[in-house]
């Protein structure tokens, strides 16, 4: 059995797309997964399953969530090992404030046209004096926002670029560094 993390996109934000965590745990359990737990209200689910096809696990979870809650939420599923690999590639390990580094987890590596758009957005932000950076490493994008994530024009543009799965076929969901590290820690406790 392998421990996995499911990261739901865009739930419980500003009173929209409400998904109660207790009911979400029940939905995930109904799919045959065990050891189901959630971490904070933003849609982080840890579970154990015999399955190892993360794309199928994500698709099954998306369908079950839509059926149970009437909410269409993209889902990224990672094995514990995949999550550890992503976190090991953090290009900003020297950043002392974990709120200034966000990991955008992706279901696939972005295609060249998406990478070009992200690079152009970073160039435009730099031209305005921003020190924010977006670094794609495999199936993850690291946002470093020294002036704050909430103020980051680059973060907003990048998330719009990645936020259209119908256009690029990729589901993307962001977590700050603290949450990402905590999820790995919770996986290791299971």
JSON list of C-alpha atoms in Angstrom, two decimals, residues 19-33 36 60-61 63-69:
[
{"chain": "A", "resi": 19, "resn": "UNK", "atom": "CA", "xyz": [-16.70, 21.04, 0.68]},
{"chain": "A", "resi": 20, "resn": "UNK", "atom": "CA", "xyz": [-16.91, 19.96, 4.34]},
{"chain": "A", "resi": 21, "resn": "UNK", "atom": "CA", "xyz": [-13.82, 18.00, 5.32]},
{"chain": "A", "resi": 22, "resn": "UNK", "atom": "CA", "xyz": [-15.70, 15.28, 7.24]},
{"chain": "A", "resi": 23, "resn": "UNK", "atom": "CA", "xyz": [-17.89, 14.60, 4.21]},
{"chain": "A", "resi": 24, "resn": "UNK", "atom": "CA", "xyz": [-14.85, 14.73, 1.90]},
{"chain": "A", "resi": 25, "resn": "UNK", "atom": "CA", "xyz": [-13.17, 12.05, 4.01]},
{"chain": "A", "resi": 26, "resn": "UNK", "atom": "CA", "xyz": [-16.30, 9.91, 3.64]},
{"chain": "A", "resi": 27, "resn": "UNK", "atom": "CA", "xyz": [-16.25, 10.36, -0.15]},
{"chain": "A", "resi": 28, "resn": "UNK", "atom": "CA", "xyz": [-12.58, 9.36, -0.37]},
{"chain": "A", "resi": 29, "resn": "UNK", "atom": "CA", "xyz": [-13.22, 6.35, 1.88]},
{"chain": "A", "resi": 30, "resn": "UNK", "atom": "CA", "xyz": [-16.18, 5.31, -0.31]},
{"chain": "A", "resi": 31, "resn": "UNK", "atom": "CA", "xyz": [-13.70, 4.87, -3.19]},
{"chain": "A", "resi": 32, "resn": "UNK", "atom": "CA", "xyz": [-11.99, 2.10, -1.24]},
{"chain": "A", "resi": 33, "resn": "UNK", "atom": "CA", "xyz": [-9.12, 4.16, 0.15]},
{"chain": "A", "resi": 36, "resn": "UNK", "atom": "CA", "xyz": [-8.13, 8.87, 5.05]},
{"chain": "A", "resi": 60, "resn": "UNK", "atom": "CA", "xyz": [-11.96, 9.11, -9.77]},
{"chain": "A", "resi": 61, "resn": "UNK", "atom": "CA", "xyz": [-11.74, 11.68, -6.96]},
{"chain": "A", "resi": 63, "resn": "UNK", "atom": "CA", "xyz": [-15.89, 12.56, -10.37]},
{"chain": "A", "resi": 64, "resn": "UNK", "atom": "CA", "xyz": [-16.81, 11.55, -6.82]},
{"chain": "A", "resi": 65, "resn": "UNK", "atom": "CA", "xyz": [-16.43, 15.12, -5.52]},
{"chain": "A", "resi": 66, "resn": "UNK", "atom": "CA", "xyz": [-18.59, 16.51, -8.32]},
{"chain": "A", "resi": 67, "resn": "UNK", "atom": "CA", "xyz": [-21.25, 13.88, -7.65]},
{"chain": "A", "resi": 68, "resn": "UNK", "atom": "CA", "xyz": [-21.23, 14.35, -3.86]},
{"chain": "A", "resi": 69, "resn": "UNK", "atom": "CA", "xyz": [-20.95, 18.14, -3.63]}
]
